JSON list of C-alpha atoms in Angstrom, two decimals:
[
{"chain": "A", "resi": 472, "resn": "LEU", "atom": "CA", "xyz": [19.69, -104.03, -12.22]},
{"chain": "A", "resi": 473, "resn": "PHE", "atom": "CA", "xyz": [16.39, -102.58, -13.42]},
{"chain": "A", "resi": 474, "resn": "ILE", "atom": "CA", "xyz": [14.52, -104.06, -10.45]},
{"chain": "A", "resi": 475, "resn": "ALA", "atom": "CA", "xyz": [17.10, -102.71, -8.00]},
{"chain": "A", "resi": 476, "resn": "LEU", "atom": "CA", "xyz": [16.87, -99.23, -9.53]},
{"chain": "A", "resi": 477, "resn": "PHE", "atom": "CA", "xyz": [13.09, -99.37, -9.46]},
{"chain": "A", "resi": 478, "resn": "MET", "atom": "CA", "xyz": [13.07, -100.35, -5.78]},
{"chain": "A", "resi": 479, "resn": "LEU", "atom": "CA", "xyz": [15.57, -97.60, -4.95]},
{"chain": "A", "resi": 480, "resn": "ARG", "atom": "CA", "xyz": [13.42, -95.04, -6.74]},
{"chain": "A", "resi": 481, "resn": "GLU", "atom": "CA", "xyz": [10.32, -96.18, -4.85]},
{"chain": "A", "resi": 482, "resn": "LYS", "atom": "CA", "xyz": [12.18, -95.88, -1.56]},
{"chain": "A", "resi": 483, "resn": "MET", "atom": "CA", "xyz": [13.26, -92.34, -2.44]},
{"chain": "A", "resi": 484, "resn": "VAL", "atom": "CA", "xyz": [9.70, -91.38, -3.39]},
{"chain": "A", "resi": 485, "resn": "ARG", "atom": "CA", "xyz": [8.41, -92.67, -0.03]},
{"chain": "A", "resi": 486, "resn": "GLN", "atom": "CA", "xyz": [11.12, -90.77, 1.86]},
{"chain": "A", "resi": 487, "resn": "ASN", "atom": "CA", "xyz": [10.42, -87.53, 0.00]},
{"chain": "A", "resi": 488, "resn": "ALA", "atom": "CA", "xyz": [6.70, -87.87, 0.69]},
{"chain": "A", "resi": 489, "resn": "ASP", "atom": "CA", "xyz": [7.40, -87.91, 4.44]},
{"chain": "A", "resi": 490, "resn": "VAL", "atom": "CA", "xyz": [7.66, -84.14, 5.00]},
{"chain": "A", "resi": 491, "resn": "ALA", "atom": "CA", "xyz": [8.23, -84.35, 8.77]},
{"chain": "A", "resi": 492, "resn": "GLY", "atom": "CA", "xyz": [10.93, -86.96, 8.33]},
{"chain": "A", "resi": 493, "resn": "MET", "atom": "CA", "xyz": [12.57, -84.90, 5.61]},
{"chain": "A", "resi": 494, "resn": "ARG", "atom": "CA", "xyz": [12.65, -81.81, 7.85]},
{"chain": "A", "resi": 495, "resn": "LEU", "atom": "CA", "xyz": [14.13, -83.90, 10.64]},
{"chain": "A", "resi": 496, "resn": "ARG", "atom": "CA", "xyz": [16.86, -85.33, 8.41]},
{"chain": "A", "resi": 497, "resn": "LYS", "atom": "CA", "xyz": [17.77, -82.00, 6.85]},
{"chain": "A", "resi": 498, "resn": "ALA", "atom": "CA", "xyz": [17.54, -79.80, 9.96]},
{"chain": "A", "resi": 499, "resn": "ASP", "atom": "CA", "xyz": [21.28, -79.86, 10.56]},
{"chain": "A", "resi": 500, "resn": "LYS", "atom": "CA", "xyz": [22.03, -79.03, 6.92]},
{"chain": "A", "resi": 501, "resn": "TYR", "atom": "CA", "xyz": [19.66, -76.05, 6.90]},
{"chain": "A", "resi": 502, "resn": "ALA", "atom": "CA", "xyz": [21.00, -74.74, 10.21]},
{"chain": "A", "resi": 503, "resn": "ARG", "atom": "CA", "xyz": [24.59, -74.93, 9.01]},
{"chain": "A", "resi": 504, "resn": "LYS", "atom": "CA", "xyz": [23.61, -73.16, 5.78]},
{"chain": "A", "resi": 505, "resn": "ARG", "atom": "CA", "xyz": [22.04, -70.30, 7.74]},
{"chain": "A", "resi": 506, "resn": "LEU", "atom": "CA", "xyz": [25.06, -70.16, 10.05]},
{"chain": "A", "resi": 507, "resn": "ARG", "atom": "CA", "xyz": [27.36, -69.82, 7.03]},
{"chain": "A", "resi": 508, "resn": "LYS", "atom": "CA", "xyz": [25.16, -66.98, 5.82]},
{"chain": "A", "resi": 509, "resn": "SER", "atom": "CA", "xyz": [25.35, -65.31, 9.23]},
{"chain": "A", "resi": 510, "resn": "GLU", "atom": "CA", "xyz": [29.14, -65.64, 9.15]},
{"chain": "A", "resi": 511, "resn": "ALA", "atom": "CA", "xyz": [29.21, -63.90, 5.77]},
{"chain": "A", "resi": 512, "resn": "LEU", "atom": "CA", "xyz": [27.02, -61.12, 7.17]},
{"chain": "A", "resi": 513, "resn": "LEU", "atom": "CA", "xyz": [29.36, -60.80, 10.14]},
{"chain": "A", "resi": 514, "resn": "LYS", "atom": "CA", "xyz": [32.33, -60.35, 7.82]},
{"chain": "A", "resi": 515, "resn": "GLN", "atom": "CA", "xyz": [30.40, -57.73, 5.84]},
{"chain": "A", "resi": 516, "resn": "GLY", "atom": "CA", "xyz": [29.67, -55.80, 9.04]},
{"chain": "A", "resi": 517, "resn": "LYS", "atom": "CA", "xyz": [25.87, -56.12, 8.79]},
{"chain": "A", "resi": 518, "resn": "ASP", "atom": "CA", "xyz": [25.16, -56.55, 12.48]},
{"chain": "A", "resi": 519, "resn": "ALA", "atom": "CA", "xyz": [21.34, -56.53, 12.45]},
{"chain": "A", "resi": 520, "resn": "ALA", "atom": "CA", "xyz": [21.18, -59.05, 9.62]},
{"chain": "A", "resi": 521, "resn": "PHE", "atom": "CA", "xyz": [23.82, -61.18, 11.37]},
{"chain": "A", "resi": 522, "resn": "TYR", "atom": "CA", "xyz": [21.79, -61.44, 14.57]},
{"chain": "A", "resi": 523, "resn": "GLU", "atom": "CA", "xyz": [18.59, -62.08, 12.64]},
{"chain": "A", "resi": 524, "resn": "GLU", "atom": "CA", "xyz": [20.18, -64.90, 10.64]},
{"chain": "A", "resi": 525, "resn": "LEU", "atom": "CA", "xyz": [21.79, -66.41, 13.73]},
{"chain": "A", "resi": 526, "resn": "LEU", "atom": "CA", "xyz": [18.44, -66.44, 15.52]},
{"chain": "A", "resi": 527, "resn": "GLY", "atom": "CA", "xyz": [16.78, -67.88, 12.43]},
{"chain": "A", "resi": 528, "resn": "ALA", "atom": "CA", "xyz": [19.31, -70.71, 12.34]},
{"chain": "A", "resi": 529, "resn": "ILE", "atom": "CA", "xyz": [18.76, -71.59, 15.99]},
{"chain": "A", "resi": 530, "resn": "TRP", "atom": "CA", "xyz": [14.96, -71.31, 16.03]},
{"chain": "A", "resi": 531, "resn": "GLY", "atom": "CA", "xyz": [14.66, -73.09, 12.68]},
{"chain": "A", "resi": 532, "resn": "TYR", "atom": "CA", "xyz": [16.83, -75.93, 13.91]},
{"chain": "A", "resi": 533, "resn": "LEU", "atom": "CA", "xyz": [14.81, -76.28, 17.10]},
{"chain": "A", "resi": 534, "resn": "SER", "atom": "CA", "xyz": [11.56, -76.17, 15.15]},
{"chain": "A", "resi": 535, "resn": "ASP", "atom": "CA", "xyz": [12.68, -78.91, 12.78]},
{"chain": "A", "resi": 536, "resn": "LYS", "atom": "CA", "xyz": [14.30, -81.16, 15.38]},
{"chain": "A", "resi": 537, "resn": "LEU", "atom": "CA", "xyz": [11.53, -80.83, 17.95]},
{"chain": "A", "resi": 538, "resn": "LYS", "atom": "CA", "xyz": [8.81, -81.24, 15.28]},
{"chain": "A", "resi": 539, "resn": "LEU", "atom": "CA", "xyz": [7.11, -78.07, 16.44]},
{"chain": "A", "resi": 540, "resn": "PRO", "atom": "CA", "xyz": [5.85, -75.36, 14.05]},
{"chain": "A", "resi": 541, "resn": "MET", "atom": "CA", "xyz": [7.65, -72.01, 14.32]},
{"chain": "A", "resi": 542, "resn": "ALA", "atom": "CA", "xyz": [4.37, -70.31, 15.25]},
{"chain": "A", "resi": 543, "resn": "SER", "atom": "CA", "xyz": [4.00, -72.32, 18.45]},
{"chain": "A", "resi": 544, "resn": "LEU", "atom": "CA", "xyz": [7.70, -72.41, 19.33]},
{"chain": "A", "resi": 545, "resn": "SER", "atom": "CA", "xyz": [8.68, -70.43, 22.42]},
{"chain": "A", "resi": 546, "resn": "LYS", "atom": "CA", "xyz": [11.42, -70.63, 24.99]},
{"chain": "A", "resi": 547, "resn": "ASP", "atom": "CA", "xyz": [9.16, -72.51, 27.38]},
{"chain": "A", "resi": 548, "resn": "SER", "atom": "CA", "xyz": [7.95, -75.04, 24.83]},
{"chain": "A", "resi": 549, "resn": "ALA", "atom": "CA", "xyz": [11.48, -75.57, 23.50]},
{"chain": "A", "resi": 550, "resn": "ARG", "atom": "CA", "xyz": [12.87, -75.98, 27.02]},
{"chain": "A", "resi": 551, "resn": "SER", "atom": "CA", "xyz": [10.24, -78.56, 27.98]},
{"chain": "A", "resi": 552, "resn": "LEU", "atom": "CA", "xyz": [10.78, -80.56, 24.77]},
{"chain": "A", "resi": 553, "resn": "LEU", "atom": "CA", "xyz": [14.56, -80.45, 25.15]},
{"chain": "A", "resi": 554, "resn": "VAL", "atom": "CA", "xyz": [14.32, -81.62, 28.76]},
{"chain": "A", "resi": 555, "resn": "ALA", "atom": "CA", "xyz": [12.00, -84.42, 27.65]},
{"chain": "A", "resi": 556, "resn": "ARG", "atom": "CA", "xyz": [14.67, -85.50, 25.16]},
{"chain": "A", "resi": 557, "resn": "ALA", "atom": "CA", "xyz": [17.34, -85.68, 27.88]},
{"chain": "A", "resi": 558, "resn": "VAL", "atom": "CA", "xyz": [19.30, -82.55, 26.95]},
{"chain": "A", "resi": 559, "resn": "ASP", "atom": "CA", "xyz": [21.14, -81.31, 30.02]},
{"chain": "A", "resi": 560, "resn": "ASP", "atom": "CA", "xyz": [20.32, -77.99, 31.66]},
{"chain": "A", "resi": 561, "resn": "GLU", "atom": "CA", "xyz": [23.76, -76.50, 30.94]},
{"chain": "A", "resi": 562, "resn": "THR", "atom": "CA", "xyz": [23.32, -76.95, 27.18]},
{"chain": "A", "resi": 563, "resn": "ILE", "atom": "CA", "xyz": [19.81, -75.52, 27.30]},
{"chain": "A", "resi": 564, "resn": "GLY", "atom": "CA", "xyz": [21.06, -72.57, 29.33]},
{"chain": "A", "resi": 565, "resn": "ARG", "atom": "CA", "xyz": [23.86, -71.88, 26.86]},
{"chain": "A", "resi": 566, "resn": "LEU", "atom": "CA", "xyz": [21.42, -72.07, 23.97]},
{"chain": "A", "resi": 567, "resn": "PHE", "atom": "CA", "xyz": [19.01, -69.60, 25.53]},
{"chain": "A", "resi": 568, "resn": "SER", "atom": "CA", "xyz": [21.83, -67.27, 26.53]},
{"chain": "A", "resi": 569, "resn": "ILE", "atom": "CA", "xyz": [22.76, -67.00, 22.84]},
{"chain": "A", "resi": 570, "resn": "ILE", "atom": "CA", "xyz": [19.13, -66.34, 21.97]},
{"chain": "A", "resi": 571, "resn": "ASP", "atom": "CA", "xyz": [18.90, -63.67, 24.69]},
{"chain": "A", "resi": 572, "resn": "ALA", "atom": "CA", "xyz": [22.13, -62.03, 23.55]},
{"chain": "A", "resi": 573, "resn": "CYS", "atom": "CA", "xyz": [20.92, -61.90, 19.94]},
{"chain": "A", "resi": 574, "resn": "ASP", "atom": "CA", "xyz": [17.54, -60.53, 20.98]},
{"chain": "A", "resi": 575, "resn": "MET", "atom": "CA", "xyz": [19.19, -57.89, 23.15]},
{"chain": "A", "resi": 576, "resn": "ALA", "atom": "CA", "xyz": [21.53, -56.85, 20.35]},
{"chain": "A", "resi": 577, "resn": "ARG", "atom": "CA", "xyz": [18.76, -56.77, 17.74]},
{"chain": "A", "resi": 578, "resn": "TYR", "atom": "CA", "xyz": [16.12, -54.88, 19.66]},
{"chain": "A", "resi": 579, "resn": "SER", "atom": "CA", "xyz": [18.05, -52.64, 22.01]},
{"chain": "A", "resi": 580, "resn": "GLY", "atom": "CA", "xyz": [21.17, -52.05, 19.97]},
{"chain": "A", "resi": 581, "resn": "ILE", "atom": "CA", "xyz": [23.38, -52.95, 22.93]},
{"chain": "A", "resi": 582, "resn": "THR", "atom": "CA", "xyz": [26.21, -55.09, 21.60]},
{"chain": "A", "resi": 583, "resn": "ALA", "atom": "CA", "xyz": [29.05, -54.11, 23.92]},
{"chain": "A", "resi": 584, "resn": "ASN", "atom": "CA", "xyz": [28.94, -57.25, 26.05]},
{"chain": "A", "resi": 585, "resn": "TYR", "atom": "CA", "xyz": [28.68, -59.69, 23.14]},
{"chain": "A", "resi": 586, "resn": "GLU", "atom": "CA", "xyz": [31.47, -60.67, 20.85]},
{"chain": "A", "resi": 587, "resn": "LYS", "atom": "CA", "xyz": [29.78, -61.47, 17.55]},
{"chain": "A", "resi": 588, "resn": "SER", "atom": "CA", "xyz": [32.28, -64.04, 16.38]},
{"chain": "A", "resi": 589, "resn": "GLY", "atom": "CA", "xyz": [32.06, -65.70, 19.80]},
{"chain": "A", "resi": 590, "resn": "LEU", "atom": "CA", "xyz": [28.28, -65.91, 19.51]},
{"chain": "A", "resi": 591, "resn": "TYR", "atom": "CA", "xyz": [28.67, -67.45, 16.07]},
{"chain": "A", "resi": 592, "resn": "ARG", "atom": "CA", "xyz": [31.15, -70.07, 17.28]},
{"chain": "A", "resi": 593, "resn": "GLU", "atom": "CA", "xyz": [29.03, -70.85, 20.34]},
{"chain": "A", "resi": 594, "resn": "ALA", "atom": "CA", "xyz": [25.91, -71.28, 18.17]},
{"chain": "A", "resi": 595, "resn": "LEU", "atom": "CA", "xyz": [27.79, -73.61, 15.82]},
{"chain": "A", "resi": 596, "resn": "THR", "atom": "CA", "xyz": [29.10, -75.65, 18.76]},
{"chain": "A", "resi": 597, "resn": "LEU", "atom": "CA", "xyz": [25.67, -75.90, 20.37]},
{"chain": "A", "resi": 598, "resn": "ILE", "atom": "CA", "xyz": [23.91, -76.95, 17.17]},
{"chain": "A", "resi": 599, "resn": "THR", "atom": "CA", "xyz": [26.52, -79.67, 16.70]},
{"chain": "A", "resi": 600, "resn": "LEU", "atom": "CA", "xyz": [26.09, -80.76, 20.33]},
{"chain": "A", "resi": 601, "resn": "LEU", "atom": "CA", "xyz": [22.30, -80.77, 20.05]},
{"chain": "A", "resi": 602, "resn": "HIS", "atom": "CA", "xyz": [22.52, -82.75, 16.81]},
{"chain": "A", "resi": 603, "resn": "GLN", "atom": "CA", "xyz": [24.52, -85.44, 18.62]},
{"chain": "A", "resi": 604, "resn": "LYS", "atom": "CA", "xyz": [22.22, -85.51, 21.66]},
{"chain": "A", "resi": 605, "resn": "LEU", "atom": "CA", "xyz": [18.95, -85.45, 19.73]},
{"chain": "A", "resi": 606, "resn": "LYS", "atom": "CA", "xyz": [20.15, -88.15, 17.36]},
{"chain": "A", "resi": 607, "resn": "LYS", "atom": "CA", "xyz": [20.50, -90.60, 20.26]},
{"chain": "A", "resi": 608, "resn": "VAL", "atom": "CA", "xyz": [16.91, -90.15, 21.44]}
]
């Protein structure tokens, strides 16, 4: 029993030392946590914070899953990496339409065309879909 526990502990130490692997494994968890926070902000009526948190969840997820630092992550780099990982154009288009809608609402204040709860549900659906597609590759 002692040997088994020792080996398990060594395995956990090795896994925790792999920072990139840890980010990859926990990307979905962090994204869902930020989405829950954005949902709470939506219910509180804090629109600017809602859009900021929703964007943070999406960009953070993409950064972690695509193994690309946030500083060098852009729409073009994300699109090329998603295409390279066999994500279909429709999913990529839906993802960037959410990002565009959030950017438009945050910076211009125009929110008439976007239903906030719909954006939240769409973001949650797309992160789940991307998790399934990126897990296969």
